[in-house]
N, CA, C and O atoms as a Maestro MAE file, in Angstrom:
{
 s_m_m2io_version
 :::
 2.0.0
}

f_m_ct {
 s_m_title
 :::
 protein
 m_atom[276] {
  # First column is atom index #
  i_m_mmod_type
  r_m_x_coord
  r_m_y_coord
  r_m_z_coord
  i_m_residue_number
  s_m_chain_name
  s_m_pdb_residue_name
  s_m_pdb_atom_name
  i_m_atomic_number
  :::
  1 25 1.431 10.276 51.955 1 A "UNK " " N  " 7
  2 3 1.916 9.373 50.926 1 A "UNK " " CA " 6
  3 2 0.884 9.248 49.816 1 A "UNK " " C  " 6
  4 15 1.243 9.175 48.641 1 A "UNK " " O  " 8
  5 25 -0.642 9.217 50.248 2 A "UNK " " N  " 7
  6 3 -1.382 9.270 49.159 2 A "UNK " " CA " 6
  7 2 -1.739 10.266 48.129 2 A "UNK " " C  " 6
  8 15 -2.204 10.129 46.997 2 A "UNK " " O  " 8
  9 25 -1.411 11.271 48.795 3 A "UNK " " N  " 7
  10 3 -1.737 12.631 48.002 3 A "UNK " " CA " 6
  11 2 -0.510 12.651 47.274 3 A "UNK " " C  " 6
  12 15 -0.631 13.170 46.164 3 A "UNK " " O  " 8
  13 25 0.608 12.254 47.552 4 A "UNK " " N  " 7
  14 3 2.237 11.995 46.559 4 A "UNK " " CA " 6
  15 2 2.109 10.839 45.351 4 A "UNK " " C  " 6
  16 15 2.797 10.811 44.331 4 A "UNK " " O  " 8
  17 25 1.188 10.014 45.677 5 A "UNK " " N  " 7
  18 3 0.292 9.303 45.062 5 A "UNK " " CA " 6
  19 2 -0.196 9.842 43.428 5 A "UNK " " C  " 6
  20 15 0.084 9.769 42.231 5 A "UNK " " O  " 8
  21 25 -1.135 10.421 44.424 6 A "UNK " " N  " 7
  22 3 -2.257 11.075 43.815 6 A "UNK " " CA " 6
  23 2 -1.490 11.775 42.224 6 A "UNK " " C  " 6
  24 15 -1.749 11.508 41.051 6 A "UNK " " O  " 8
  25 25 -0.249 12.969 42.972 7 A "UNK " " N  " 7
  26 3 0.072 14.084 42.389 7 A "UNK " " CA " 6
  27 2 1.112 13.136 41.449 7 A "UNK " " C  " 6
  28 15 1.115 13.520 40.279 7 A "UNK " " O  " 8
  29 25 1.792 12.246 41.649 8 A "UNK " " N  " 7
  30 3 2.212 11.733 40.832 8 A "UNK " " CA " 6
  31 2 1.531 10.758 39.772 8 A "UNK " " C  " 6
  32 15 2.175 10.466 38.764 8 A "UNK " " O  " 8
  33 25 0.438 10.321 39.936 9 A "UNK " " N  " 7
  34 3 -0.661 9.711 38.850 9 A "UNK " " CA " 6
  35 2 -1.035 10.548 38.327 9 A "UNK " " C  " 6
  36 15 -1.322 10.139 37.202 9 A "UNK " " O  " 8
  37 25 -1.409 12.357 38.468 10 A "UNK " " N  " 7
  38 3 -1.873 13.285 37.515 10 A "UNK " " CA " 6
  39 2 -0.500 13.629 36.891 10 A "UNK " " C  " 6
  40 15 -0.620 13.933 35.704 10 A "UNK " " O  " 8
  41 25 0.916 13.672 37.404 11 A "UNK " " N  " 7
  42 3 1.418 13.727 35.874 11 A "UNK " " CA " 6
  43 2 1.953 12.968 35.040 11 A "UNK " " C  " 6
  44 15 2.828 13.246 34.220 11 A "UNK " " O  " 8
  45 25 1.464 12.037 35.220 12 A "UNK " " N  " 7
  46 3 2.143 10.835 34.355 12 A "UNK " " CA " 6
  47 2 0.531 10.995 33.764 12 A "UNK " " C  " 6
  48 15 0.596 10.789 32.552 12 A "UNK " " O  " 8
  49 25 -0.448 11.195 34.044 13 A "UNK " " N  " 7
  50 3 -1.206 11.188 33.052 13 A "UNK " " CA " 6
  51 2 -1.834 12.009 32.285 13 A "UNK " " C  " 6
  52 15 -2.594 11.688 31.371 13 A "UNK " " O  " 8
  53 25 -1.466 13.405 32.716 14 A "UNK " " N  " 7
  54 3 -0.472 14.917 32.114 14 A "UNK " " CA " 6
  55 2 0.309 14.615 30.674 14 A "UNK " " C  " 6
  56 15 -0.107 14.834 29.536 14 A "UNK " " O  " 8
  57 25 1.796 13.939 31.173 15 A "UNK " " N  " 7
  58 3 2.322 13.235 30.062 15 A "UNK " " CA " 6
  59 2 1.835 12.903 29.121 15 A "UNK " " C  " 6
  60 15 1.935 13.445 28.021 15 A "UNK " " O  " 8
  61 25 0.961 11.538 29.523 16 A "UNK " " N  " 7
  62 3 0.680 10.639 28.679 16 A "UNK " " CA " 6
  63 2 -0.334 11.372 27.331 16 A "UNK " " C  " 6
  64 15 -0.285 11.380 26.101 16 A "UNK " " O  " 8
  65 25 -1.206 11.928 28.371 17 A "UNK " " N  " 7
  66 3 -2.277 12.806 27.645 17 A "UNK " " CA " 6
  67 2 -1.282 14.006 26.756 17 A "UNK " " C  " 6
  68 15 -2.246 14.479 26.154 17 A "UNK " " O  " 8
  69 25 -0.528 14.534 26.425 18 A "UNK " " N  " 7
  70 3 0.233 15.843 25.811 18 A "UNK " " CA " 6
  71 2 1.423 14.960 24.496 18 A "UNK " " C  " 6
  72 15 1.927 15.349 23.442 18 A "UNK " " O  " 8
  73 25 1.469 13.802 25.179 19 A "UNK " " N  " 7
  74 3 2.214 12.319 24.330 19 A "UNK " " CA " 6
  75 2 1.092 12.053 23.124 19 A "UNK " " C  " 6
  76 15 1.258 12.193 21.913 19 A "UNK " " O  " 8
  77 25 -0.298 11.555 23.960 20 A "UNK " " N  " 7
  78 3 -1.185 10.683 22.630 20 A "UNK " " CA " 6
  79 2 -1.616 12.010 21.815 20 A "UNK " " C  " 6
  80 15 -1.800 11.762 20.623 20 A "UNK " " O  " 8
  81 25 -1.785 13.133 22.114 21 A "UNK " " N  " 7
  82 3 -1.878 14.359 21.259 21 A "UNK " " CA " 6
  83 2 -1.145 14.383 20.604 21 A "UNK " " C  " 6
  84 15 -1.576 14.284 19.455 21 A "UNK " " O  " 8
  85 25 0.159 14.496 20.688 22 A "UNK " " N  " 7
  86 3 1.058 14.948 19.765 22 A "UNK " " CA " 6
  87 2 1.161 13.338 18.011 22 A "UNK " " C  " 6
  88 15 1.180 13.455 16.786 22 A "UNK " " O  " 8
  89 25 1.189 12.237 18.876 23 A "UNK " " N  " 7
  90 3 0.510 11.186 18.320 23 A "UNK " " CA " 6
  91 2 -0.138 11.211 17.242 23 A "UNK " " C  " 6
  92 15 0.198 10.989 16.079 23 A "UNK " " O  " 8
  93 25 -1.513 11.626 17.918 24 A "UNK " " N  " 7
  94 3 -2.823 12.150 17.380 24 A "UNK " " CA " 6
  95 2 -1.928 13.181 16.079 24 A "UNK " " C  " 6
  96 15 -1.768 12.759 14.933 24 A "UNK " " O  " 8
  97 25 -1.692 13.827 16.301 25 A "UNK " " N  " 7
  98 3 -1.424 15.069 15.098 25 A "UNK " " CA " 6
  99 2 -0.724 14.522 14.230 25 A "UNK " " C  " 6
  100 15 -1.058 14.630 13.051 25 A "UNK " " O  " 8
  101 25 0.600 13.688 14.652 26 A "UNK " " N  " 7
  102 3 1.648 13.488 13.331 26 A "UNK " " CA " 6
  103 2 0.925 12.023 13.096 26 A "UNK " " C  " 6
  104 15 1.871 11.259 12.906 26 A "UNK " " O  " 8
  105 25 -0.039 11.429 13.035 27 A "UNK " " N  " 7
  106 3 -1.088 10.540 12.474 27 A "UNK " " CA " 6
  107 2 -1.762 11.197 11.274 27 A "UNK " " C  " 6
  108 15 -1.955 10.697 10.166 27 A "UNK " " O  " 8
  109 25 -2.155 12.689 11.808 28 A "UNK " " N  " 7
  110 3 -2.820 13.247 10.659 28 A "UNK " " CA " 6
  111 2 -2.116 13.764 9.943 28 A "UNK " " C  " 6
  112 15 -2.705 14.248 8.976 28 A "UNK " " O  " 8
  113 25 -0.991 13.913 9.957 29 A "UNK " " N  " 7
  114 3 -0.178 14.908 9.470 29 A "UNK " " CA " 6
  115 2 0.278 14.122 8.098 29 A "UNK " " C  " 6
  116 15 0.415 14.471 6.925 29 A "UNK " " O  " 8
  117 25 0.494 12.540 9.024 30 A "UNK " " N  " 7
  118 3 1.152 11.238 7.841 30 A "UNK " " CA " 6
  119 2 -0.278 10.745 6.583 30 A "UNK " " C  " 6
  120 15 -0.317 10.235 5.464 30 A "UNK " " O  " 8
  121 25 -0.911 11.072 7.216 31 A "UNK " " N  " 7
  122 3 -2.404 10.603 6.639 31 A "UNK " " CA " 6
  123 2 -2.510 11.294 5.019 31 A "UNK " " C  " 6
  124 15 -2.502 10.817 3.884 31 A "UNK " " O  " 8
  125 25 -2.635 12.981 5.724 32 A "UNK " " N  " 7
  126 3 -2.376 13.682 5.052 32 A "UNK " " CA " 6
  127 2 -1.597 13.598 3.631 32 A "UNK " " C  " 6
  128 15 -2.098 13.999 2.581 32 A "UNK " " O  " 8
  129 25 0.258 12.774 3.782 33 A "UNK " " N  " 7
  130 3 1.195 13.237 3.192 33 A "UNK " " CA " 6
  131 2 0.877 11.776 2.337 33 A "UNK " " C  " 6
  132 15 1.255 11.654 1.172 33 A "UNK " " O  " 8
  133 25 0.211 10.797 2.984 34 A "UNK " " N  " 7
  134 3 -0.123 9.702 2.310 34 A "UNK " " CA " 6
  135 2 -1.394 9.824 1.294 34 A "UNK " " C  " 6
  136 15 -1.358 8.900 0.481 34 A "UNK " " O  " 8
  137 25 -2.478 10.672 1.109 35 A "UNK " " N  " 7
  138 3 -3.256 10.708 0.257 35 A "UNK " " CA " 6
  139 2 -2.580 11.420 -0.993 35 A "UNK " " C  " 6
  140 15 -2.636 11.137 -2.190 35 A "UNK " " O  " 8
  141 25 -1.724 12.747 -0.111 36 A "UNK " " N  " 7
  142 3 -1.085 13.211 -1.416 36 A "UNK " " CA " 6
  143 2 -0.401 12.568 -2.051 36 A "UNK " " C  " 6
  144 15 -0.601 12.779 -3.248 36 A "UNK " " O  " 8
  145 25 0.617 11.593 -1.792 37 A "UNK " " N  " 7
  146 3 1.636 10.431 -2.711 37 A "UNK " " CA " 6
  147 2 0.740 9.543 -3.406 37 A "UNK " " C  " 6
  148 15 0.965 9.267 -4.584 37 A "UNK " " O  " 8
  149 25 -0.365 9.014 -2.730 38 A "UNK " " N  " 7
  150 3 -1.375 8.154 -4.066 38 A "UNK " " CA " 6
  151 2 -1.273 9.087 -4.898 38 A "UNK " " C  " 6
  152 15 -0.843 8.618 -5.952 38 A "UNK " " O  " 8
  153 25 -1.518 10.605 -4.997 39 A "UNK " " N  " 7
  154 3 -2.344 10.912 -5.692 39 A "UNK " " CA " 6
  155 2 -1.350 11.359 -6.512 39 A "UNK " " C  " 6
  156 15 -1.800 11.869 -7.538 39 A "UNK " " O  " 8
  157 25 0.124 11.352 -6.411 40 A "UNK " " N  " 7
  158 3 0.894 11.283 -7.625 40 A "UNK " " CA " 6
  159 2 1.328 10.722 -7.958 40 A "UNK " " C  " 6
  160 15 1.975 11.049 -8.953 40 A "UNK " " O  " 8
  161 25 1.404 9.431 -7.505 41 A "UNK " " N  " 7
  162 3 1.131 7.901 -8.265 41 A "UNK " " CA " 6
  163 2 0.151 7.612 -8.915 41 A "UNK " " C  " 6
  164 15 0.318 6.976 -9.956 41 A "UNK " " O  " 8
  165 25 -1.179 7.994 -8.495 42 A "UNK " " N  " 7
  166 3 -2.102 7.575 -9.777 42 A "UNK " " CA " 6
  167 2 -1.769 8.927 -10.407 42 A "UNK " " C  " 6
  168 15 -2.835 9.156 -10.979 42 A "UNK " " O  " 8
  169 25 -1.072 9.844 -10.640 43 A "UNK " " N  " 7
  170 3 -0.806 10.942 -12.054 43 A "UNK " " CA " 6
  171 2 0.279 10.317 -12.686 43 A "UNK " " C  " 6
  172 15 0.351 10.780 -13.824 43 A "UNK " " O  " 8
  173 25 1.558 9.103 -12.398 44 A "UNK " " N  " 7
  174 3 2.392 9.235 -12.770 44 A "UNK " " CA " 6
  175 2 1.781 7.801 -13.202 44 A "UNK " " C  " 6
  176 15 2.092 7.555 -14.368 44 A "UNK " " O  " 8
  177 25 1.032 6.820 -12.628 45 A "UNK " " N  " 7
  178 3 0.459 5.911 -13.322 45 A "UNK " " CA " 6
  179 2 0.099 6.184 -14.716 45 A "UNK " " C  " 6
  180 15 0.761 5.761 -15.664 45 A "UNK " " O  " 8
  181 25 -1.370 7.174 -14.870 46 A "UNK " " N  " 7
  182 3 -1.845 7.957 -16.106 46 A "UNK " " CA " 6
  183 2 -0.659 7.983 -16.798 46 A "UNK " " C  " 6
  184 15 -0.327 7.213 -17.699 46 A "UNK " " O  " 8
  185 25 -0.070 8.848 -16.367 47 A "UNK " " N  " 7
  186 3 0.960 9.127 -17.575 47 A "UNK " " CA " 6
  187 2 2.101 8.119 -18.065 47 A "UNK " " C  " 6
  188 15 2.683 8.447 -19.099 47 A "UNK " " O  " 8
  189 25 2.493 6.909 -17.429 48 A "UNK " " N  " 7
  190 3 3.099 6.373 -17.801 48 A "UNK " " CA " 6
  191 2 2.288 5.328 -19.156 48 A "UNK " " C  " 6
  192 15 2.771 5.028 -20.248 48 A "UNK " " O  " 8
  193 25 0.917 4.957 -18.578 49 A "UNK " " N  " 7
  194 3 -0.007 4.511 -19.326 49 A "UNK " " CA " 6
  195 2 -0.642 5.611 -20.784 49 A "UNK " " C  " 6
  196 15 -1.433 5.239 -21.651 49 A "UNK " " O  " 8
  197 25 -0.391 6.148 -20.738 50 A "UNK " " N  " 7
  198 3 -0.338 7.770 -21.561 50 A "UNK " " CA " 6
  199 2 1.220 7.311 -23.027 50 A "UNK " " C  " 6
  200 15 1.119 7.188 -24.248 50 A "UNK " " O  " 8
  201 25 2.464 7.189 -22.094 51 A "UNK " " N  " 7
  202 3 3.597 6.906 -22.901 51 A "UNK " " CA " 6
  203 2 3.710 5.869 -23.464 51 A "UNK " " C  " 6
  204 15 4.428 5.789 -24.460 51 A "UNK " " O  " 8
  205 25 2.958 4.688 -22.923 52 A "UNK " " N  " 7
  206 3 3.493 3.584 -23.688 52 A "UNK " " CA " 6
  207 2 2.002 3.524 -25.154 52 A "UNK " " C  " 6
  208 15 2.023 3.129 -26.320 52 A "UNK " " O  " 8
  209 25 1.013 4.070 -24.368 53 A "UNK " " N  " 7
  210 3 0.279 3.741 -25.986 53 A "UNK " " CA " 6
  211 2 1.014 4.629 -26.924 53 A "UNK " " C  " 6
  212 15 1.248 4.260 -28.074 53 A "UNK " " O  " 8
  213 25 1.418 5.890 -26.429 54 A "UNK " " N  " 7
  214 3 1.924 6.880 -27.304 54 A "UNK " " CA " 6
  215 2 3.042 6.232 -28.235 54 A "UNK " " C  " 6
  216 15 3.164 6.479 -29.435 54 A "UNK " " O  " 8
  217 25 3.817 5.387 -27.514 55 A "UNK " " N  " 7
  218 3 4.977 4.213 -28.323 55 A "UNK " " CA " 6
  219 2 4.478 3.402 -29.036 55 A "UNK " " C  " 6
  220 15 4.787 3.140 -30.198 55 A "UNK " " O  " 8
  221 25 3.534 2.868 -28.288 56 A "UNK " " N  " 7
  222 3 2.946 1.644 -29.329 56 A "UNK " " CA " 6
  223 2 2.422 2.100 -30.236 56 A "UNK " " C  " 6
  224 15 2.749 1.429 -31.215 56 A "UNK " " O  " 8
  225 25 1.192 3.577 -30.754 57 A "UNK " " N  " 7
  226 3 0.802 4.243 -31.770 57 A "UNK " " CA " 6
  227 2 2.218 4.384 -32.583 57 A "UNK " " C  " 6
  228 15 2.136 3.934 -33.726 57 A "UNK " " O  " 8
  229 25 3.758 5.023 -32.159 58 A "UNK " " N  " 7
  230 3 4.427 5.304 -32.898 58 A "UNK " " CA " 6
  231 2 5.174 3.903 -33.914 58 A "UNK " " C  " 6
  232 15 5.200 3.774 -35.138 58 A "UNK " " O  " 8
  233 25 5.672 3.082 -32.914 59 A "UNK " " N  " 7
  234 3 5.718 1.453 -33.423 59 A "UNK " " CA " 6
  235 2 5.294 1.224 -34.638 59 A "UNK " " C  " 6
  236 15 5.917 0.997 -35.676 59 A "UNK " " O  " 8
  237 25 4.018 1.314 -34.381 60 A "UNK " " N  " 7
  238 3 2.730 0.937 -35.243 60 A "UNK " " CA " 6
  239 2 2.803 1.827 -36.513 60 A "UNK " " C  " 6
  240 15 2.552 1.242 -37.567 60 A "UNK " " O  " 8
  241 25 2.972 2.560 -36.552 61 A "UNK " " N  " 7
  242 3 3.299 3.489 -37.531 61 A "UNK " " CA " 6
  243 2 4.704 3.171 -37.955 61 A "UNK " " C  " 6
  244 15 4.925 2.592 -39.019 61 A "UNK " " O  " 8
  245 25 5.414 3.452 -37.340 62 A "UNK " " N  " 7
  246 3 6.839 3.072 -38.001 62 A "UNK " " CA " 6
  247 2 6.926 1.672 -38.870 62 A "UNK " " C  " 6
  248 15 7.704 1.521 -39.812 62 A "UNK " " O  " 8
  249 25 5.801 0.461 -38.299 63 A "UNK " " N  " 7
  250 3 5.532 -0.970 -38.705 63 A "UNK " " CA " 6
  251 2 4.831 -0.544 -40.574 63 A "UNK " " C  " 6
  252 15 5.054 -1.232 -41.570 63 A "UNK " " O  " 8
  253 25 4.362 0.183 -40.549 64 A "UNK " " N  " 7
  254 3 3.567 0.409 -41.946 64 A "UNK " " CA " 6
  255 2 4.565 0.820 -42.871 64 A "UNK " " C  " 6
  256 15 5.556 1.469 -42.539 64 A "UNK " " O  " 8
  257 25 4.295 0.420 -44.117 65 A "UNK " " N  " 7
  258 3 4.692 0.312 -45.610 65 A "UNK " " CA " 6
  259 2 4.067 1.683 -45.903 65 A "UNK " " C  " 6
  260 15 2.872 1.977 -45.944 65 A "UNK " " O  " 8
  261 25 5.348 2.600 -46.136 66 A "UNK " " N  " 7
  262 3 4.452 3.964 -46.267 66 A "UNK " " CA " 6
  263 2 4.121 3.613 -47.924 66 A "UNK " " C  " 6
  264 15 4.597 2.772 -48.687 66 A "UNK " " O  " 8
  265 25 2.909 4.839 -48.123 67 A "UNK " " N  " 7
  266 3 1.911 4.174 -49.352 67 A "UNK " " CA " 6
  267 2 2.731 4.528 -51.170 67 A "UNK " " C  " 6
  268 15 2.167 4.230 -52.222 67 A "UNK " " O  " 8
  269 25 3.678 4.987 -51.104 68 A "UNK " " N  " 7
  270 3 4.871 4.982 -52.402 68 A "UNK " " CA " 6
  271 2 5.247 3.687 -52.794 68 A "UNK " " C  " 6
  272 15 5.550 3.483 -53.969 68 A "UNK " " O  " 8
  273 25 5.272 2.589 -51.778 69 A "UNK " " N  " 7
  274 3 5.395 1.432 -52.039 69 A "UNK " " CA " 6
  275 2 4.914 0.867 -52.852 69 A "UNK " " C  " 6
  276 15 5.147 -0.334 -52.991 69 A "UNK " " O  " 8
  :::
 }
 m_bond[275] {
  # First column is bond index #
  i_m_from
  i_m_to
  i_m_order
  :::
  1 1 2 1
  2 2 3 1
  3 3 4 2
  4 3 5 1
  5 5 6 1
  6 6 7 1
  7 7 8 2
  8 7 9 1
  9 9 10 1
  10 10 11 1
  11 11 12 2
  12 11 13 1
  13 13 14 1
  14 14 15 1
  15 15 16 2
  16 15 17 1
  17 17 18 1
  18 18 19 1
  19 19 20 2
  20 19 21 1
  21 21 22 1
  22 22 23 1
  23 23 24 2
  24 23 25 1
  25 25 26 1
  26 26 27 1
  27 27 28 2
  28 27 29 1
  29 29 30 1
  30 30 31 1
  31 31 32 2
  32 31 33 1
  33 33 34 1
  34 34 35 1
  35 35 36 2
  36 35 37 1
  37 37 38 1
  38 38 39 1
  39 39 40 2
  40 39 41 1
  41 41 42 1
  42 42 43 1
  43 43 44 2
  44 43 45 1
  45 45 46 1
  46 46 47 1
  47 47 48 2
  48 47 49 1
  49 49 50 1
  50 50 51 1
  51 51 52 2
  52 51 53 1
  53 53 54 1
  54 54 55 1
  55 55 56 2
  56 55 57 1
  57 57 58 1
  58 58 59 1
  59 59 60 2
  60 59 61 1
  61 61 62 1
  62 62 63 1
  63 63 64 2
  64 63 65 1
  65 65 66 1
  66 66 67 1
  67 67 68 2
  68 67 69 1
  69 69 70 1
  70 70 71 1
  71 71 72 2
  72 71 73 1
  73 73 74 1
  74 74 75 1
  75 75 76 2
  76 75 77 1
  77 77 78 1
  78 78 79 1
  79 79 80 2
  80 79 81 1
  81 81 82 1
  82 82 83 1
  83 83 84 2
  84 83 85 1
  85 85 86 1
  86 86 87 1
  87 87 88 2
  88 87 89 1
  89 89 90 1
  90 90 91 1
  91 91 92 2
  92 91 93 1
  93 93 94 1
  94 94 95 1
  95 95 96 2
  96 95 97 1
  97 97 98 1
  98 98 99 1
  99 99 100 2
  100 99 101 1
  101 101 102 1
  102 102 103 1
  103 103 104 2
  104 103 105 1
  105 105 106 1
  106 106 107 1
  107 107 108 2
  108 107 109 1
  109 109 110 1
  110 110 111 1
  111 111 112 2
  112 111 113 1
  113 113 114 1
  114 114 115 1
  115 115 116 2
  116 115 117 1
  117 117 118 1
  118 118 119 1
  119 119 120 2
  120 119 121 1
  121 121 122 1
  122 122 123 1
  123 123 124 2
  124 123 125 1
  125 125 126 1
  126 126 127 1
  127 127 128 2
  128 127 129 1
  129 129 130 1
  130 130 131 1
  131 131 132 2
  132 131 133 1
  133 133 134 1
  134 134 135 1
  135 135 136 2
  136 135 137 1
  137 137 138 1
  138 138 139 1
  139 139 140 2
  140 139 141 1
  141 141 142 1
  142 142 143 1
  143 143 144 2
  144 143 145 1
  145 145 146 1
  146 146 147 1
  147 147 148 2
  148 147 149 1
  149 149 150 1
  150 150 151 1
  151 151 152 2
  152 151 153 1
  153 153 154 1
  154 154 155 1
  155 155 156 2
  156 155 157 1
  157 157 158 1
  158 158 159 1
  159 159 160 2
  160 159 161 1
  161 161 162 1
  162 162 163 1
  163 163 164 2
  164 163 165 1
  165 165 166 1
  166 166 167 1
  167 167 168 2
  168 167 169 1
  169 169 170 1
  170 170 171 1
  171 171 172 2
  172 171 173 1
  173 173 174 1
  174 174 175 1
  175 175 176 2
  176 175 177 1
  177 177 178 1
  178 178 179 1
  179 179 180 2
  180 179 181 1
  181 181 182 1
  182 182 183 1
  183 183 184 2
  184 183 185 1
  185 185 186 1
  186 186 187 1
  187 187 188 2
  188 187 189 1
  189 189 190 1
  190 190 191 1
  191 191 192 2
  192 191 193 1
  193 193 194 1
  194 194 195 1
  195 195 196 2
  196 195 197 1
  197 197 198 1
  198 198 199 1
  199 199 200 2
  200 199 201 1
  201 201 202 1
  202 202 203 1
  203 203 204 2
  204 203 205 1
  205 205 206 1
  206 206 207 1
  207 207 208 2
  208 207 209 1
  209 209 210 1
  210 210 211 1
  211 211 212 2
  212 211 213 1
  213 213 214 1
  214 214 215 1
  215 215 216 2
  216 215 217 1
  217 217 218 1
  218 218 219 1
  219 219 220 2
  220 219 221 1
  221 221 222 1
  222 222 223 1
  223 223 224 2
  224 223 225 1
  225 225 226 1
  226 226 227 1
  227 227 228 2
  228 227 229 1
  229 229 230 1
  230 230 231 1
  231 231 232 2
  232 231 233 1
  233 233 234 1
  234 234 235 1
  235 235 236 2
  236 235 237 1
  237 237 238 1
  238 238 239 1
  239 239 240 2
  240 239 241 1
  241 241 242 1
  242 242 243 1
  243 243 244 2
  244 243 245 1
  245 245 246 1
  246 246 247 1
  247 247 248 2
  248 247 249 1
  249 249 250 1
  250 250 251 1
  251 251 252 2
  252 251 253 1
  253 253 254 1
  254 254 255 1
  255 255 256 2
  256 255 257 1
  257 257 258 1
  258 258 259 1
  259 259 260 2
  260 259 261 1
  261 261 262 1
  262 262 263 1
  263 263 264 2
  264 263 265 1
  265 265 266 1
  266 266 267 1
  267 267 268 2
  268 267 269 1
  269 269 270 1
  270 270 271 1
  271 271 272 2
  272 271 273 1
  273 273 274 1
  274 274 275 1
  275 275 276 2
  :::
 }
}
């Protein structure tokens, strides 16, 4: 009975161990897919910050008395 024991505590911890691996990987895998999405959020940040001065320069211009006046 103990050795049925035994053999059944090595694979449940067989399992467990081939379980927290796989774990382990799609942790890094998400890690991974998460530095890349900052990192086109801060490009799409830039650039949104990019468009609106680009508007406000145009605004601003459109706001002026061209010099025929």
């Amino acid at each position: 009975i103990m050795e049925n024991d035994f053999k059944k505590f090595e694979e449940i911890t067989s399992f467990m161990q081939k379980e927290l691996s796989q774990i382990s990987d799609e942790v890094f895998n998400q890690q991974n897919e998460i530095a890349s999405l900052k990192n086109e959020v801060a490009k799409l940040k830039k650039r949104i910050i990019e468009l609106q001065e680009e508007l406000e320069t145009n605004i601003d211009k459109g706001n002026q008395i061209p010099p025929h006046y």
